[in-house]
CSV table of C-alpha atoms and ligand atoms in Angstrom, one decimal:
chain,number,residue,atom,x,y,z
A,1,MET,CA,120.8,-181.0,106.7
A,2,LYS,CA,123.1,-179.3,109.3
A,3,ALA,CA,122.0,-176.2,111.1
A,4,VAL,CA,123.5,-174.2,114.1
A,5,LEU,CA,120.6,-173.7,116.5
A,6,CYS,CA,120.0,-171.3,119.4
A,7,THR,CA,117.4,-173.1,121.6
A,8,GLN,CA,117.6,-170.5,124.4
A,9,PHE,CA,119.4,-167.2,124.9
A,10,CYS,CA,122.9,-168.4,125.5
A,11,THR,CA,126.6,-167.9,125.1
A,12,PRO,CA,128.4,-168.9,121.9
A,13,ASP,CA,129.6,-172.2,123.5
A,14,GLN,CA,125.9,-173.3,124.1
A,15,LEU,CA,124.9,-173.1,120.5
A,16,GLU,CA,124.0,-176.5,119.0
A,17,LEU,CA,124.8,-178.2,115.8
A,18,ALA,CA,121.8,-180.2,114.8
A,19,ASP,CA,120.2,-182.1,111.9
A,20,ILE,CA,117.0,-180.6,110.7
A,21,ALA,CA,114.6,-181.1,107.8
A,22,GLU,CA,115.5,-179.5,104.3
A,23,PRO,CA,113.4,-176.5,103.5
A,24,GLN,CA,110.8,-176.3,100.7
A,25,ALA,CA,110.2,-173.3,98.6
A,26,GLY,CA,106.6,-171.8,99.2
A,27,PRO,CA,104.9,-169.3,96.9
A,28,GLY,CA,107.3,-166.5,96.0
A,29,GLU,CA,110.2,-168.1,97.6
A,30,ALA,CA,113.5,-169.6,96.5
A,31,VAL,CA,115.6,-172.3,98.4
A,32,VAL,CA,119.2,-171.3,98.5
A,33,ARG,CA,121.9,-173.8,99.2
A,34,ILE,CA,124.3,-171.8,101.5
A,35,GLU,CA,127.9,-171.7,100.3
A,36,ALA,CA,128.9,-169.0,102.8
A,37,ALA,CA,127.1,-167.2,105.7
A,38,ALA,CA,128.6,-164.1,107.1
A,39,LEU,CA,128.6,-163.2,110.9
A,40,ASN,CA,128.2,-159.6,112.2
A,41,PHE,CA,128.7,-158.1,115.6
A,42,PHE,CA,125.0,-158.3,116.3
A,43,ASP,CA,125.1,-162.1,116.1
A,44,THR,CA,127.0,-162.0,119.4
A,45,LEU,CA,124.0,-160.1,120.8
A,46,ILE,CA,121.1,-161.9,119.1
A,47,ILE,CA,122.0,-165.3,120.8
A,48,ALA,CA,122.3,-163.6,124.1
A,49,GLY,CA,118.9,-161.9,124.0
A,50,LYS,CA,120.5,-158.5,123.9
A,51,TYR,CA,119.6,-157.4,120.4
A,52,GLN,CA,116.6,-155.4,119.3
A,53,HIS,CA,115.2,-158.5,117.5
A,54,LYS,CA,114.4,-161.6,119.6
A,55,PRO,CA,113.6,-164.4,117.1
A,56,PRO,CA,111.4,-167.4,118.2
A,57,PHE,CA,113.3,-170.5,119.3
A,58,PRO,CA,115.0,-172.5,117.8
A,59,PHE,CA,116.7,-170.0,115.4
A,60,SER,CA,120.0,-169.9,113.7
A,61,PRO,CA,122.2,-166.9,113.8
A,62,ALA,CA,123.9,-165.3,110.7
A,63,ALA,CA,121.9,-162.8,108.8
A,64,GLU,CA,123.6,-162.7,105.4
A,65,PHE,CA,124.6,-165.3,103.0
A,66,ALA,CA,125.7,-166.3,99.5
A,67,GLY,CA,124.7,-169.4,97.7
A,68,ILE,CA,123.1,-171.3,94.8
A,69,VAL,CA,119.3,-171.3,94.0
A,70,ASP,CA,118.3,-174.8,94.5
A,71,SER,CA,114.6,-174.6,93.7
A,72,ILE,CA,111.9,-171.8,93.3
A,73,GLY,CA,108.3,-171.7,94.4
A,74,GLU,CA,105.1,-170.7,92.5
A,75,GLY,CA,105.2,-167.3,91.1
A,76,VAL,CA,108.9,-166.6,91.3
A,77,THR,CA,110.3,-164.8,88.2
A,78,GLY,CA,113.9,-163.6,87.6
A,79,PHE,CA,115.6,-166.4,89.4
A,80,ALA,CA,116.3,-170.1,88.4
A,81,PRO,CA,118.0,-173.0,89.9
A,82,GLY,CA,121.8,-172.7,89.6
A,83,ASP,CA,121.8,-168.9,89.9
A,84,ARG,CA,124.5,-167.5,92.3
A,85,VAL,CA,122.8,-165.1,94.8
A,86,MET,CA,123.3,-163.3,98.0
A,87,GLY,CA,120.9,-161.7,100.6
A,88,ASN,CA,120.0,-160.8,104.2
A,89,ILE,CA,117.3,-162.3,106.3
A,90,GLY,CA,118.1,-160.8,109.7
A,91,TRP,CA,118.9,-164.2,111.2
A,92,GLY,CA,118.7,-167.9,110.1
A,93,ALA,CA,121.6,-168.3,107.6
A,94,ALA,CA,124.0,-170.6,109.7
A,95,ARG,CA,122.7,-173.7,108.1
A,96,ALA,CA,123.1,-175.6,104.9
A,97,ALA,CA,120.0,-174.2,103.1
A,98,VAL,CA,117.3,-171.6,103.6
A,99,ALA,CA,113.9,-170.8,102.0
A,100,VAL,CA,113.7,-167.0,101.4
A,101,PRO,CA,111.4,-164.5,99.6
A,102,ALA,CA,113.0,-164.4,96.2
A,103,GLU,CA,112.5,-160.6,96.1
A,104,ILE,CA,115.3,-160.2,98.7
A,105,LEU,CA,117.9,-161.9,96.6
A,106,VAL,CA,120.6,-160.1,94.5
A,107,LYS,CA,122.5,-162.0,91.7
A,108,ILE,CA,126.2,-162.2,92.3
A,109,PRO,CA,128.3,-161.1,89.3
A,110,ASP,CA,131.0,-163.3,87.8
A,111,GLY,CA,134.4,-162.7,89.4
A,112,LEU,CA,132.9,-162.1,92.9
A,113,ASP,CA,133.6,-165.1,95.2
A,114,MET,CA,131.0,-166.5,97.5
A,115,GLU,CA,132.8,-165.7,100.7
A,116,SER,CA,133.2,-162.0,99.8
A,117,ALA,CA,129.6,-161.8,98.5
A,118,ALA,CA,128.2,-163.3,101.7
A,119,GLY,CA,129.4,-160.4,103.9
A,120,LEU,CA,128.4,-157.6,101.5
A,121,THR,CA,124.8,-157.0,102.2
A,122,VAL,CA,124.6,-155.9,105.8
A,123,THR,CA,127.9,-153.9,106.3
A,124,TYR,CA,128.1,-152.2,102.8
A,125,GLY,CA,124.3,-151.9,102.5
A,126,THR,CA,124.1,-150.1,106.0
A,127,THR,CA,127.1,-148.0,105.2
A,128,LEU,CA,125.9,-146.7,101.8
A,129,TYR,CA,122.5,-145.9,103.3
A,130,ALA,CA,124.2,-144.1,106.2
A,131,LEU,CA,126.7,-142.0,104.0
A,132,ARG,CA,124.5,-141.4,101.0
A,133,GLU,CA,120.9,-141.2,102.4
A,134,ARG,CA,121.5,-140.2,105.9
A,135,ALA,CA,124.6,-138.0,105.9
A,136,GLY,CA,124.4,-136.7,102.3
A,137,LEU,CA,128.2,-137.0,102.2
A,138,LYS,CA,129.7,-134.7,99.6
A,139,ARG,CA,132.8,-134.9,97.5
A,140,GLY,CA,135.6,-133.1,99.3
A,141,GLU,CA,134.2,-133.4,102.8
A,142,THR,CA,136.0,-135.0,105.7
A,143,LEU,CA,134.8,-138.3,107.0
A,144,ALA,CA,135.9,-139.8,110.3
A,145,VAL,CA,135.2,-143.5,110.8
A,146,LEU,CA,135.3,-145.1,114.2
A,147,GLY,CA,135.9,-148.9,114.5
A,148,ALA,CA,137.4,-148.5,110.9
A,149,SER,CA,138.8,-152.1,110.6
A,150,GLY,CA,135.5,-153.8,111.6
A,151,GLY,CA,132.8,-154.9,109.3
A,152,THR,CA,130.7,-151.6,108.9
A,153,GLY,CA,133.8,-149.4,109.6
A,154,LEU,CA,135.9,-150.9,106.7
A,155,ALA,CA,132.8,-150.5,104.5
A,156,ALA,CA,132.7,-146.8,105.6
A,157,VAL,CA,136.4,-146.3,104.7
A,158,GLU,CA,136.0,-147.8,101.2
A,159,ILE,CA,132.6,-146.2,100.4
A,160,GLY,CA,133.7,-142.8,101.9
A,161,LYS,CA,136.6,-142.9,99.3
A,162,ILE,CA,134.4,-143.9,96.4
A,163,MET,CA,132.1,-140.8,97.4
A,164,GLY,CA,135.1,-138.6,97.2
A,165,ALA,CA,135.6,-137.8,100.8
A,166,ARG,CA,138.9,-137.5,102.8
A,167,VAL,CA,138.7,-140.5,105.2
A,168,ILE,CA,140.2,-140.4,108.7
A,169,ALA,CA,140.2,-144.0,110.0
A,170,CYS,CA,139.9,-144.3,113.8
A,171,ALA,CA,140.7,-147.8,115.5
A,172,SER,CA,142.4,-149.2,118.6
A,173,SER,CA,145.8,-150.6,117.2
A,174,ASP,CA,148.3,-149.7,114.7
A,175,ASP,CA,147.8,-153.0,112.8
A,176,LYS,CA,144.0,-152.2,112.3
A,177,LEU,CA,145.0,-148.6,111.1
A,178,ALA,CA,147.5,-150.0,108.6
A,179,PHE,CA,144.8,-152.3,107.5
A,180,ALA,CA,142.3,-149.4,107.0
A,181,ARG,CA,145.0,-147.5,105.1
A,182,GLY,CA,145.4,-150.5,102.8
A,183,HIS,CA,141.7,-150.0,102.0
A,184,GLY,CA,142.0,-146.4,101.2
A,185,ALA,CA,142.0,-144.3,104.4
A,186,ASP,CA,144.0,-141.0,104.1
A,187,ASP,CA,144.7,-140.4,107.8
A,188,THR,CA,144.5,-142.4,111.0
A,189,VAL,CA,143.9,-142.0,114.7
A,190,ASN,CA,144.8,-144.7,117.3
A,191,TYR,CA,142.1,-143.9,119.9
A,192,ALA,CA,143.7,-146.4,122.4
A,193,ARG,CA,146.8,-144.2,122.5
A,194,GLU,CA,145.7,-140.7,121.5
A,195,ASP,CA,142.9,-138.5,122.7
A,196,LEU,CA,140.2,-138.8,120.0
A,197,ARG,CA,138.9,-135.2,120.2
A,198,GLY,CA,142.4,-133.7,120.1
A,199,ALA,CA,143.4,-135.8,117.1
A,200,LEU,CA,140.2,-135.1,115.1
A,201,LYS,CA,140.6,-131.4,115.8
A,202,ARG,CA,144.1,-131.5,114.6
A,203,LEU,CA,143.3,-133.5,111.5
A,204,GLY,CA,140.1,-131.6,110.8
A,205,GLY,CA,141.8,-128.2,111.0
A,206,GLU,CA,139.8,-125.0,111.5
A,207,HIS,CA,136.9,-126.3,109.6
A,208,GLY,CA,136.4,-129.5,111.6
A,209,ILE,CA,135.0,-133.0,110.7
A,210,ASP,CA,132.0,-132.9,108.3
A,211,VAL,CA,130.7,-136.4,109.0
A,212,VAL,CA,131.4,-138.9,111.8
A,213,TYR,CA,130.5,-142.6,111.2
A,214,ASP,CA,130.2,-144.2,114.6
A,215,PRO,CA,129.4,-148.0,115.0
A,216,VAL,CA,131.3,-148.1,118.4
A,217,GLY,CA,129.7,-145.5,120.8
A,218,GLY,CA,130.9,-145.8,124.4
A,219,PRO,CA,133.6,-143.3,125.3
A,220,TYR,CA,134.2,-142.2,121.7
A,221,ALA,CA,130.9,-140.5,120.8
A,222,GLU,CA,131.2,-137.3,122.7
A,223,PRO,CA,134.8,-136.5,121.6
A,224,ALA,CA,133.8,-137.2,118.1
A,225,VAL,CA,130.8,-134.9,118.2
A,226,ARG,CA,133.1,-132.1,119.8
A,227,ALA,CA,135.3,-132.4,116.8
A,228,LEU,CA,132.4,-131.8,114.2
A,229,ALA,CA,132.4,-128.9,111.8
A,230,TRP,CA,129.7,-126.2,111.6
A,231,GLU,CA,126.6,-128.1,110.3
A,232,GLY,CA,128.5,-131.4,110.7
A,233,ARG,CA,126.6,-134.7,110.8
A,234,TYR,CA,127.2,-137.5,113.3
A,235,LEU,CA,125.9,-140.9,112.3
A,236,VAL,CA,124.6,-143.3,115.2
A,237,VAL,CA,125.3,-146.7,113.6
A,238,GLY,CA,126.0,-149.0,116.6
A,239,PHE,CA,127.3,-149.5,120.1
A,240,ALA,CA,130.0,-152.2,119.8
A,241,ALA,CA,131.6,-150.8,123.0
A,242,GLY,CA,128.6,-151.8,124.9
A,243,GLU,CA,127.7,-148.5,126.5
A,244,ILE,CA,125.0,-146.3,124.9
A,245,PRO,CA,126.5,-142.9,125.1
A,246,LYS,CA,124.6,-139.8,126.3
A,247,LEU,CA,125.4,-136.4,124.8
A,248,PRO,CA,125.0,-132.8,126.2
A,249,LEU,CA,122.7,-131.1,123.6
A,250,ASN,CA,124.4,-127.8,123.9
A,251,LEU,CA,127.1,-129.3,121.6
A,252,VAL,CA,124.5,-129.8,118.9
A,253,LEU,CA,123.2,-126.2,119.3
A,254,LEU,CA,126.7,-124.6,119.4
A,255,LYS,CA,127.7,-126.3,116.0
A,256,SER,CA,124.3,-126.2,114.3
A,257,CYS,CA,125.1,-129.9,113.7
A,258,ASP,CA,122.9,-133.0,113.4
A,259,ILE,CA,122.9,-136.3,115.2
A,260,ARG,CA,121.4,-138.7,112.6
A,261,GLY,CA,120.2,-142.2,113.3
A,262,VAL,CA,120.9,-145.1,110.9
A,263,LEU,CA,118.5,-148.0,111.1
A,264,TRP,CA,119.1,-149.8,107.8
A,265,GLY,CA,117.3,-153.1,108.8
A,266,THR,CA,114.0,-151.2,109.0
A,267,TRP,CA,114.7,-148.8,106.1
A,268,ILE,CA,115.0,-151.8,103.7
A,269,LYS,CA,111.5,-152.8,104.6
A,270,ARG,CA,110.1,-149.2,104.1
A,271,ALA,CA,112.0,-148.6,100.9
A,272,PRO,CA,112.7,-151.9,99.2
A,273,GLN,CA,113.3,-150.4,95.8
A,274,ALA,CA,115.8,-147.9,97.1
A,275,GLN,CA,117.6,-150.8,98.8
A,276,ARG,CA,117.8,-152.7,95.6
A,277,ALA,CA,119.3,-149.6,93.8
A,278,LEU,CA,121.9,-149.3,96.5
A,279,MET,CA,122.9,-153.0,96.3
A,280,THR,CA,123.2,-152.6,92.5
A,281,ASP,CA,125.8,-150.0,93.1
A,282,ILE,CA,127.6,-152.1,95.7
A,283,VAL,CA,127.8,-155.1,93.6
A,284,GLN,CA,129.0,-153.1,90.6
A,285,TRP,CA,131.7,-151.5,92.5
A,286,CYS,CA,132.8,-154.9,93.6
A,287,ALA,CA,132.8,-156.3,90.1
A,288,GLN,CA,134.9,-153.2,89.1
A,289,GLY,CA,137.4,-153.9,91.9
A,290,ARG,CA,136.6,-150.6,93.6
A,291,LEU,CA,135.4,-152.3,96.7
A,292,LYS,CA,137.7,-154.9,98.2
A,293,PRO,CA,135.6,-156.7,100.9
A,294,HIS,CA,138.0,-158.5,103.3
A,295,VAL,CA,137.3,-162.0,104.8
A,296,GLN,CA,139.7,-162.5,107.7
A,297,ALA,CA,138.8,-166.2,108.4
A,298,VAL,CA,136.4,-169.0,107.3
A,299,TYR,CA,135.0,-171.4,109.8
A,300,PRO,CA,132.9,-174.6,109.5
A,301,LEU,CA,129.5,-174.4,111.1
A,302,ALA,CA,130.9,-176.4,114.1
A,303,GLY,CA,133.3,-173.5,114.6
A,304,ILE,CA,130.7,-170.8,115.2
A,305,ALA,CA,131.6,-170.4,119.0
A,306,ALA,CA,135.3,-169.5,118.2
A,307,ALA,CA,134.1,-167.2,115.3
A,308,LEU,CA,131.7,-165.3,117.6
A,309,LYS,CA,134.2,-165.0,120.3
A,310,ALA,CA,136.8,-163.6,117.9
A,311,ILE,CA,134.3,-160.9,117.0
A,312,ALA,CA,133.4,-160.1,120.7
A,313,ASP,CA,137.1,-159.9,121.5
A,314,ARG,CA,137.9,-157.2,118.9
A,315,LYS,CA,140.2,-159.7,116.9
A,316,VAL,CA,138.5,-159.4,113.6
A,317,MET,CA,139.5,-157.1,110.7
A,318,GLY,CA,136.8,-157.2,108.0
A,319,LYS,CA,134.4,-160.2,108.1
A,320,ILE,CA,134.2,-163.7,109.4
A,321,VAL,CA,132.4,-166.3,107.3
A,322,LEU,CA,130.9,-169.8,107.9
A,323,ARG,CA,131.0,-172.4,105.3
A,324,PRO,CA,128.3,-175.1,105.9
B,1,NAP,N1,122.5,-149.3,112.3
B,1,NAP,C1,122.4,-150.3,111.6
B,1,NAP,O1,121.5,-150.4,110.7
B,1,NAP,C2,123.5,-151.4,111.8
B,1,NAP,C3,123.7,-152.3,110.8
B,1,NAP,C4,124.9,-153.2,111.0
B,1,NAP,C5,125.5,-153.2,112.2
B,1,NAP,N2,125.1,-152.3,113.2
B,1,NAP,C6,125.9,-152.2,114.5
B,1,NAP,O2,127.2,-151.7,114.2
B,1,NAP,C7,128.0,-152.1,115.2
B,1,NAP,C8,129.3,-152.6,114.7
B,1,NAP,O3,129.0,-153.7,113.9
B,1,NAP,P1,130.2,-154.4,113.0
B,1,NAP,O4,129.6,-155.7,112.4
B,1,NAP,O5,130.9,-153.4,112.2
B,1,NAP,O6,131.2,-155.0,114.3
B,1,NAP,P2,132.7,-155.4,114.1
B,1,NAP,O7,133.1,-156.0,112.9
B,1,NAP,O8,132.8,-156.3,115.4
B,1,NAP,O9,133.4,-154.1,114.5
B,1,NAP,C9,133.1,-153.2,115.6
B,1,NAP,C10,134.4,-152.5,116.0
B,1,NAP,O10,134.1,-151.8,117.2
B,1,NAP,C11,135.2,-151.7,117.9
B,1,NAP,N3,135.0,-152.0,119.4
B,1,NAP,C12,135.2,-151.0,120.3
B,1,NAP,N4,134.9,-151.6,121.5
B,1,NAP,C13,134.5,-152.9,121.2
B,1,NAP,C14,134.0,-153.9,122.1
B,1,NAP,N5,133.9,-153.8,123.4
B,1,NAP,N6,133.7,-155.1,121.5
B,1,NAP,C15,133.8,-155.2,120.2
B,1,NAP,N7,134.2,-154.2,119.3
B,1,NAP,C16,134.6,-153.0,119.9
B,1,NAP,C17,136.3,-152.7,117.4
B,1,NAP,O11,137.3,-151.8,116.8
B,1,NAP,P3,138.6,-151.2,117.7
B,1,NAP,O12,139.2,-152.3,118.3
B,1,NAP,O13,139.4,-150.6,116.6
B,1,NAP,O14,137.9,-150.2,118.5
B,1,NAP,C18,135.6,-153.3,116.3
B,1,NAP,O15,136.4,-153.4,115.0
B,1,NAP,C19,127.2,-153.2,116.1
B,1,NAP,O16,126.8,-152.5,117.3
B,1,NAP,C20,126.1,-153.5,115.2
B,1,NAP,O17,125.0,-154.0,115.9
B,1,NAP,C21,124.2,-151.3,113.0
């Protein structure tokens, strides 16, 4: 079967498309035939050896997928061949089939297509964990989302609205902001044109911003913290801008505010039941049409280099998906 392989830390152009053996389901595992594998920003890092996880070679990029159960191993209950499922395995999904622990799989409801389902687990899972478990976002609070048209950012716009927040989408172009508005954002800030701190202070009014969701970092972190409300919460989600920001701690003292880390990939291992509950909500909201995950483009496995370059070049709104 076909697989994209990373045989050494490399650029997108150096990834290889290879023929490898079909996987077999071991005890507790299911083999899933992949219909769609979604890419994330961290796939641009993992192949370059710049991510916190460094898988043994050769490995395939793409953490999350949707597909059809092909076979099940000994001891698997609750899943059968033919089931439509989705899941996250950290890396390894850019291939025609995978053997995965059955316990990580979530069934895809009728009416949710494979391409949308493929990109739900990481971005929406991270975001619901961030906003519900880490920020304790409350109805009526103001939420500012940086990188609001990206994978995690768009999820924060949509989930923030479902949780009853007023959402301020922040991004680098008017097209991206119009897109975020189309997914529910109440207000917008173009941080390529306008000073982020000033804009958030204006939109937050005297009270300030209750929660900042930041998957971008770089030059935007400190201005966003400076716009926080008394006892506001700033969520450290990621560093797509490349630079890991440093903050003067007096800002935290002066506002009695919190800087809260979000490490979803580890939380799901520490609290697998809680993660399942969270995915149940996400899948239901999709089935009800309350979440509208957006797939910007679908590439064949052979197109992975172009797909990863589009993500690194800030050209993607929503998600990019591979179809083996
Ligand atoms: N903490 C966790 O558990 C967790 C889970 C998933 C992802 N993450 C992290 O979250 C970050 C965002 O992931 P994502 O999948 O949402 O990425 P994405 O879809 O590529 O979106 C990232 C956004 O960051 C902005 N950006 C600013 N400077 C950039 C640059 N130099 N290169 C690329 N983008 C830049 C872009 O928006 P503008 O052009 O509008 O600025 C872009 O839309 C990554 O660092 C990822 O590793 C963390």
